[in-house]
Amino acid sequence: METQIDLLNLIKWRDPHRSWEIDNPLFACHNNFQPQGYASIMDFSVSRRQISITVILVFVLLLAVLVITIFLHRDSEISLITLLPDQPVGYLSVKELGSFVDAFQNSDFGKVARQIPIVDNIQQKAWWQQIRYQKELWEYETGAELDLEVLENYFGRQAILAFYQSKEKLSFLLISDIGAKGLLGVSAIVAAEPINSRYERIKSEHLGVTINTITGYPLDFSYAFIDTVGILSFNESLVEDVIKIHVARQLSFVEQANTDLLGLYDSSKNTGYVKFPGILKNVKIPPIFKTALTPIKTMTFSNQYEEGKLIFNSHFTLSKPIDLVMTTLKIPNGQAFEVEPEQLIVDIENFFPILKLVALANGVQLGNHWKDSLLANLAPLKTLGTMVTQIQFSDQSATAIIKIPLE
């Protein structure tokens, strides 16, 4: 059966002075064409089978577009924090890196933070210069600028940077949900030859997951993918540990920890964990800060943003009571109170003599220049608004909630 499509009955050509019939080869070639003025009919024959095939092809095309769109925008179903191997020295998790950095840089708090003298001091350190050198070397070798936009493409959804003790030094582990777009981008790079002939890619397999190790850089590094999650480390064994947790269901750090780290991770923009004895063992910090941090065993923290304020929530486990410190600083136990930045600086200055005694008991001498340096770093805080604080402490633990104005 054929479908007749009547076109000419819908159209009339009329001259202002006379009516005339159409003389067109297109119509003349039709099998059933017989000149009958403007009432002539042209037939197009289209079979139902052809229509069905066309509809099916259109449907398949739309379905393919939908699937690709969903794939490119899907998030990983894996909670990154559940992939952390046991015994990290510390970690920092960040969600939506771009918005996090923008919120900080554009806030009054961020502007004040950039004025703190210690920031310039850090940039002069050898380890910071080494980081800058490695960044510039990477950009030179790859021909691509390593800026925030690039980082956001790969770490913008969510990422965790963790540190582990490796012999006499710390080794890092980066776990990031790079998303399907990032995965496709990396796959395209991996499919190509190494950028420079002196770099070598070595492939290995662990529990069915491919691990790529790149050699030839100042430090070798390894990476692998689980779903849309990327794993990167200078230590290949850490990459293998993550794979064991996911594939072999080995217990992760979160599953073995007593604190509600998973709950904090799910509800916060960024979270962190620090095991201070491990950090103090590997990182050289000024004696005044080392003395202040000595009583702390672990710290967990999370940040949230509400009504123009940064809400910093932290929990500490202690090796020594801090009652004397709290009493000296006139901090009420468990009660919310307001902190004016200027008054905070005065309280810390008054506390310095006790800090000197604590340092001396630990074999460290603190001269007055340390106090001057500390006060100089706190001075920019005077421009900030009132901070609302609540601290609760006991012999073995302490919690602190600080609301810092960002606007």
CSV table of N, CA and C in Angstrom, one decimal, residues 228-333:
chain,number,residue,atom,x,y,z
A,228,THR,N,35.1,6.1,37.1
A,228,THR,CA,35.6,7.4,36.8
A,228,THR,C,36.5,8.0,37.8
A,229,VAL,N,37.0,7.2,38.7
A,229,VAL,CA,37.9,7.6,39.8
A,229,VAL,C,39.3,7.4,39.4
A,230,GLY,N,40.1,8.5,39.5
A,230,GLY,CA,41.6,8.4,39.2
A,230,GLY,C,42.4,8.3,40.5
A,231,ILE,N,43.4,7.5,40.4
A,231,ILE,CA,44.3,7.3,41.6
A,231,ILE,C,45.7,7.6,41.1
A,232,LEU,N,46.4,8.4,41.9
A,232,LEU,CA,47.8,8.9,41.5
A,232,LEU,C,48.7,8.9,42.7
A,233,SER,N,49.9,8.4,42.6
A,233,SER,CA,50.8,8.4,43.7
A,233,SER,C,52.3,8.2,43.2
A,234,PHE,N,53.2,8.7,44.0
A,234,PHE,CA,54.6,8.4,43.7
A,234,PHE,C,54.9,7.0,44.2
A,235,ASN,N,54.1,6.4,45.0
A,235,ASN,CA,54.3,5.1,45.6
A,235,ASN,C,53.3,4.1,45.0
A,236,GLU,N,53.7,3.2,44.1
A,236,GLU,CA,52.8,2.3,43.4
A,236,GLU,C,52.0,1.4,44.4
A,237,SER,N,52.7,1.1,45.5
A,237,SER,CA,52.0,0.2,46.5
A,237,SER,C,50.7,0.9,47.1
A,238,LEU,N,50.7,2.2,47.2
A,238,LEU,CA,49.5,2.9,47.6
A,238,LEU,C,48.4,2.8,46.6
A,239,VAL,N,48.7,2.8,45.3
A,239,VAL,CA,47.7,2.6,44.3
A,239,VAL,C,47.1,1.2,44.4
A,240,GLU,N,48.0,0.2,44.6
A,240,GLU,CA,47.6,-1.2,44.8
A,240,GLU,C,46.7,-1.3,46.0
A,241,ASP,N,47.0,-0.6,47.1
A,241,ASP,CA,46.1,-0.7,48.3
A,241,ASP,C,44.7,-0.2,48.0
A,242,VAL,N,44.6,0.9,47.2
A,242,VAL,CA,43.3,1.4,46.9
A,242,VAL,C,42.5,0.4,46.1
A,243,ILE,N,43.2,-0.3,45.1
A,243,ILE,CA,42.5,-1.3,44.3
A,243,ILE,C,42.1,-2.5,45.2
A,244,LYS,N,42.9,-2.9,46.1
A,244,LYS,CA,42.5,-4.0,47.1
A,244,LYS,C,41.3,-3.6,47.8
A,245,ILE,N,41.1,-2.4,48.2
A,245,ILE,CA,40.0,-2.0,49.0
A,245,ILE,C,38.7,-2.1,48.1
A,246,HIS,N,38.8,-1.6,46.9
A,246,HIS,CA,37.7,-1.6,46.0
A,246,HIS,C,37.3,-3.0,45.4
A,247,VAL,N,38.3,-3.7,45.0
A,247,VAL,CA,38.1,-5.0,44.3
A,247,VAL,C,38.0,-6.2,45.3
A,248,ALA,N,39.0,-6.2,46.3
A,248,ALA,CA,39.0,-7.4,47.2
A,248,ALA,C,38.3,-7.1,48.5
A,249,ARG,N,37.6,-5.9,48.6
A,249,ARG,CA,36.9,-5.5,49.8
A,249,ARG,C,37.7,-5.5,51.1
A,250,GLN,N,39.0,-5.1,50.9
A,250,GLN,CA,39.8,-4.9,52.1
A,250,GLN,C,39.4,-3.7,52.9
A,251,LEU,N,39.5,-3.8,54.2
A,251,LEU,CA,39.0,-2.7,55.1
A,251,LEU,C,39.7,-1.4,54.8
A,252,SER,N,39.0,-0.3,54.7
A,252,SER,CA,39.6,1.0,54.5
A,252,SER,C,39.8,1.7,55.8
A,253,PHE,N,40.5,2.8,55.8
A,253,PHE,CA,40.8,3.6,57.0
A,253,PHE,C,39.5,4.1,57.7
A,254,VAL,N,38.5,4.5,56.9
A,254,VAL,CA,37.2,5.0,57.4
A,254,VAL,C,36.5,3.9,58.2
A,255,GLU,N,36.6,2.7,57.6
A,255,GLU,CA,35.9,1.5,58.2
A,255,GLU,C,36.5,1.1,59.6
A,256,GLN,N,37.8,1.4,59.7
A,256,GLN,CA,38.5,1.0,60.9
A,256,GLN,C,38.6,2.2,62.0
A,257,ALA,N,38.3,3.4,61.5
A,257,ALA,CA,38.4,4.5,62.4
A,257,ALA,C,37.1,4.6,63.3
A,258,ASN,N,37.3,5.2,64.5
A,258,ASN,CA,36.2,5.3,65.5
A,258,ASN,C,35.3,6.5,65.2
A,259,THR,N,35.9,7.5,64.6
A,259,THR,CA,35.2,8.8,64.4
A,259,THR,C,34.3,8.7,63.1
A,260,ASP,N,33.3,9.6,63.1
A,260,ASP,CA,32.3,9.6,62.0
A,260,ASP,C,32.9,10.4,60.8
A,261,LEU,N,34.0,9.9,60.2
A,261,LEU,CA,34.6,10.6,59.1
A,261,LEU,C,33.8,10.5,57.8
A,262,LEU,N,33.1,9.4,57.6
A,262,LEU,CA,32.2,9.3,56.4
A,262,LEU,C,31.1,10.3,56.5
A,263,GLY,N,30.4,10.4,57.7
A,263,GLY,CA,29.4,11.4,57.8
A,263,GLY,C,29.8,12.8,57.6
A,264,LEU,N,31.0,13.2,58.1
A,264,LEU,CA,31.6,14.5,57.9
A,264,LEU,C,31.8,14.8,56.4
A,265,TYR,N,32.3,13.7,55.7
A,265,TYR,CA,32.7,13.9,54.3
A,265,TYR,C,31.4,14.1,53.5
A,266,ASP,N,30.4,13.3,53.8
A,266,ASP,CA,29.1,13.4,53.0
A,266,ASP,C,28.4,14.8,53.2
A,267,SER,N,28.6,15.4,54.3
A,267,SER,CA,27.8,16.6,54.6
A,267,SER,C,28.6,17.9,54.5
A,268,SER,N,29.9,17.8,54.1
A,268,SER,CA,30.7,19.0,54.1
A,268,SER,C,31.3,19.3,52.8
A,269,LYS,N,31.7,20.6,52.5
A,269,LYS,CA,32.4,20.9,51.3
A,269,LYS,C,33.8,20.4,51.3
A,270,ASN,N,34.4,20.5,52.5
A,270,ASN,CA,35.8,19.9,52.6
A,270,ASN,C,36.0,19.5,54.0
A,271,THR,N,36.8,18.4,54.1
A,271,THR,CA,37.1,17.9,55.4
A,271,THR,C,38.6,17.6,55.5
A,272,GLY,N,39.1,17.3,56.7
A,272,GLY,CA,40.5,17.0,56.9
A,272,GLY,C,40.7,16.1,58.1
A,273,TYR,N,41.9,15.5,58.1
A,273,TYR,CA,42.3,14.7,59.2
A,273,TYR,C,43.8,14.8,59.4
A,274,VAL,N,44.3,15.0,60.6
A,274,VAL,CA,45.7,15.2,60.8
A,274,VAL,C,46.1,14.4,62.0
A,275,LYS,N,47.2,13.6,61.9
A,275,LYS,CA,47.8,12.9,63.0
A,275,LYS,C,49.1,13.6,63.3
A,276,PHE,N,49.0,14.5,64.4
A,276,PHE,CA,50.0,15.4,64.6
A,276,PHE,C,51.4,14.8,64.9
A,277,PRO,N,51.5,13.7,65.7
A,277,PRO,CA,52.9,13.1,65.8
A,277,PRO,C,53.6,12.8,64.5
A,278,GLY,N,52.8,12.3,63.6
A,278,GLY,CA,53.4,11.9,62.3
A,278,GLY,C,53.8,13.2,61.5
A,279,ILE,N,52.9,14.2,61.5
A,279,ILE,CA,53.2,15.5,60.8
A,279,ILE,C,54.5,16.1,61.4
A,280,LEU,N,54.5,16.2,62.8
A,280,LEU,CA,55.6,16.9,63.4
A,280,LEU,C,56.9,16.1,63.2
A,281,LYS,N,56.8,14.8,63.0
A,281,LYS,CA,58.0,14.0,62.7
A,281,LYS,C,58.6,14.3,61.4
A,282,ASN,N,57.8,14.6,60.4
A,282,ASN,CA,58.3,14.8,59.0
A,282,ASN,C,58.4,16.2,58.5
A,283,VAL,N,57.7,17.1,59.2
A,283,VAL,CA,57.6,18.5,58.7
A,283,VAL,C,58.3,19.4,59.7
A,284,LYS,N,59.2,20.2,59.3
A,284,LYS,CA,59.8,21.2,60.2
A,284,LYS,C,59.0,22.5,60.3
A,285,ILE,N,58.5,22.8,61.5
A,285,ILE,CA,57.7,23.9,61.7
A,285,ILE,C,58.4,24.8,62.8
A,286,PRO,N,58.1,26.0,62.9
A,286,PRO,CA,58.7,26.9,64.0
A,286,PRO,C,58.4,26.3,65.4
A,287,PRO,N,59.3,26.4,66.3
A,287,PRO,CA,59.2,25.8,67.6
A,287,PRO,C,57.9,26.3,68.3
A,288,ILE,N,57.5,27.6,68.1
A,288,ILE,CA,56.4,28.1,68.8
A,288,ILE,C,55.1,27.3,68.4
A,289,PHE,N,55.0,26.9,67.2
A,289,PHE,CA,53.8,26.2,66.7
A,289,PHE,C,53.9,24.7,67.2
A,290,LYS,N,55.2,24.2,67.1
A,290,LYS,CA,55.4,22.8,67.5
A,290,LYS,C,55.0,22.6,69.0
A,291,THR,N,55.4,23.6,69.8
A,291,THR,CA,55.0,23.5,71.2
A,291,THR,C,53.5,23.6,71.4
A,292,ALA,N,52.8,24.4,70.7
A,292,ALA,CA,51.4,24.6,70.9
A,292,ALA,C,50.6,23.3,70.4
A,293,LEU,N,51.2,22.6,69.4
A,293,LEU,CA,50.5,21.4,68.9
A,293,LEU,C,50.9,20.1,69.5
A,294,THR,N,51.9,20.1,70.4
A,294,THR,CA,52.4,18.9,71.1
A,294,THR,C,51.3,18.2,71.8
A,295,PRO,N,50.4,18.8,72.6
A,295,PRO,CA,49.4,18.1,73.3
A,295,PRO,C,48.3,17.4,72.4
A,296,ILE,N,48.3,17.7,71.1
A,296,ILE,CA,47.2,17.2,70.2
A,296,ILE,C,47.7,15.9,69.6
A,297,LYS,N,46.9,14.8,69.7
A,297,LYS,CA,47.2,13.6,69.0
A,297,LYS,C,46.6,13.6,67.6
A,298,THR,N,45.3,13.8,67.5
A,298,THR,CA,44.7,13.8,66.1
A,298,THR,C,43.7,15.0,66.1
A,299,MET,N,43.4,15.4,64.9
A,299,MET,CA,42.4,16.5,64.6
A,299,MET,C,41.6,16.1,63.4
A,300,THR,N,40.3,16.2,63.5
A,300,THR,CA,39.4,16.1,62.3
A,300,THR,C,38.7,17.4,62.2
A,301,PHE,N,38.5,17.9,61.0
A,301,PHE,CA,37.8,19.1,60.8
A,301,PHE,C,36.9,19.1,59.5
A,302,SER,N,35.9,20.0,59.5
A,302,SER,CA,35.1,20.1,58.3
A,302,SER,C,34.7,21.6,58.2
A,303,ASN,N,34.5,22.0,56.9
A,303,ASN,CA,34.1,23.4,56.6
A,303,ASN,C,32.7,23.4,55.9
A,304,GLN,N,31.9,24.3,56.3
A,304,GLN,CA,30.6,24.6,55.6
A,304,GLN,C,30.4,26.1,55.4
A,305,TYR,N,29.6,26.4,54.4
A,305,TYR,CA,29.3,27.8,54.2
A,305,TYR,C,27.8,28.1,54.4
A,306,GLU,N,27.5,29.0,55.3
A,306,GLU,CA,26.1,29.4,55.6
A,306,GLU,C,26.0,30.9,55.8
A,307,GLU,N,25.1,31.5,55.1
A,307,GLU,CA,24.8,32.9,55.3
A,307,GLU,C,26.0,33.8,55.4
A,308,GLY,N,26.9,33.6,54.4
A,308,GLY,CA,28.1,34.5,54.3
A,308,GLY,C,29.2,34.2,55.4
A,309,LYS,N,29.1,33.0,56.0
A,309,LYS,CA,30.0,32.7,57.1
A,309,LYS,C,30.7,31.3,56.8
A,310,LEU,N,31.9,31.2,57.1
A,310,LEU,CA,32.6,29.9,57.1
A,310,LEU,C,32.5,29.3,58.5
A,311,ILE,N,31.9,28.1,58.5
A,311,ILE,CA,31.7,27.4,59.8
A,311,ILE,C,32.8,26.3,59.9
A,312,PHE,N,33.7,26.5,60.7
A,312,PHE,CA,34.9,25.6,60.9
A,312,PHE,C,34.6,24.8,62.1
A,313,ASN,N,34.4,23.5,61.9
A,313,ASN,CA,34.1,22.5,63.0
A,313,ASN,C,35.2,21.6,63.1
A,314,SER,N,35.8,21.5,64.3
A,314,SER,CA,37.0,20.7,64.5
A,314,SER,C,36.9,19.8,65.8
A,315,HIS,N,37.5,18.7,65.8
A,315,HIS,CA,37.5,17.8,67.0
A,315,HIS,C,39.0,17.4,67.2
A,316,PHE,N,39.4,17.4,68.5
A,316,PHE,CA,40.8,17.1,68.8
A,316,PHE,C,40.8,15.9,69.8
A,317,THR,N,41.7,15.0,69.7
A,317,THR,CA,42.0,14.1,70.8
A,317,THR,C,43.3,14.5,71.4
A,318,LEU,N,43.4,14.4,72.7
A,318,LEU,CA,44.6,15.1,73.4
A,318,LEU,C,45.4,14.0,74.1
A,319,SER,N,46.7,14.3,74.2
A,319,SER,CA,47.6,13.5,75.0
A,319,SER,C,47.8,14.1,76.3
A,320,LYS,N,47.5,15.4,76.5
A,320,LYS,CA,47.7,16.1,77.7
A,320,LYS,C,46.5,17.0,77.9
A,321,PRO,N,46.0,17.2,79.2
A,321,PRO,CA,44.9,18.1,79.4
A,321,PRO,C,45.3,19.6,79.0
A,322,ILE,N,44.3,20.3,78.6
A,322,ILE,CA,44.5,21.7,78.2
A,322,ILE,C,43.7,22.7,79.1
A,323,ASP,N,43.4,22.2,80.3
A,323,ASP,CA,42.6,23.1,81.2
A,323,ASP,C,43.3,24.4,81.5
A,324,LEU,N,44.6,24.3,81.8
A,324,LEU,CA,45.4,25.5,82.1
A,324,LEU,C,45.4,26.5,81.0
A,325,VAL,N,45.5,26.0,79.8
A,325,VAL,CA,45.4,26.9,78.6
A,325,VAL,C,44.1,27.6,78.5
A,326,MET,N,43.0,26.8,78.6
A,326,MET,CA,41.7,27.4,78.5
A,326,MET,C,41.4,28.4,79.6
A,327,THR,N,41.9,28.1,80.8
A,327,THR,CA,41.7,29.0,82.0
A,327,THR,C,42.4,30.3,81.7
A,328,THR,N,43.7,30.2,81.3
A,328,THR,CA,44.5,31.4,81.0
A,328,THR,C,43.9,32.3,80.0
A,329,LEU,N,43.3,31.7,78.9
A,329,LEU,CA,42.7,32.5,77.9
A,329,LEU,C,41.2,32.8,78.2
A,330,LYS,N,40.8,32.5,79.4
A,330,LYS,CA,39.4,32.8,79.8
A,330,LYS,C,38.4,32.3,78.9
A,331,ILE,N,38.5,31.0,78.5
A,331,ILE,CA,37.6,30.4,77.5
A,331,ILE,C,36.6,29.5,78.3
A,332,PRO,N,35.3,29.8,78.3
A,332,PRO,CA,34.3,29.0,79.0
A,332,PRO,C,34.2,27.7,78.3
A,333,ASN,N,33.9,26.7,79.2
A,333,ASN,CA,33.8,25.3,78.7
A,333,ASN,C,32.4,25.0,78.2
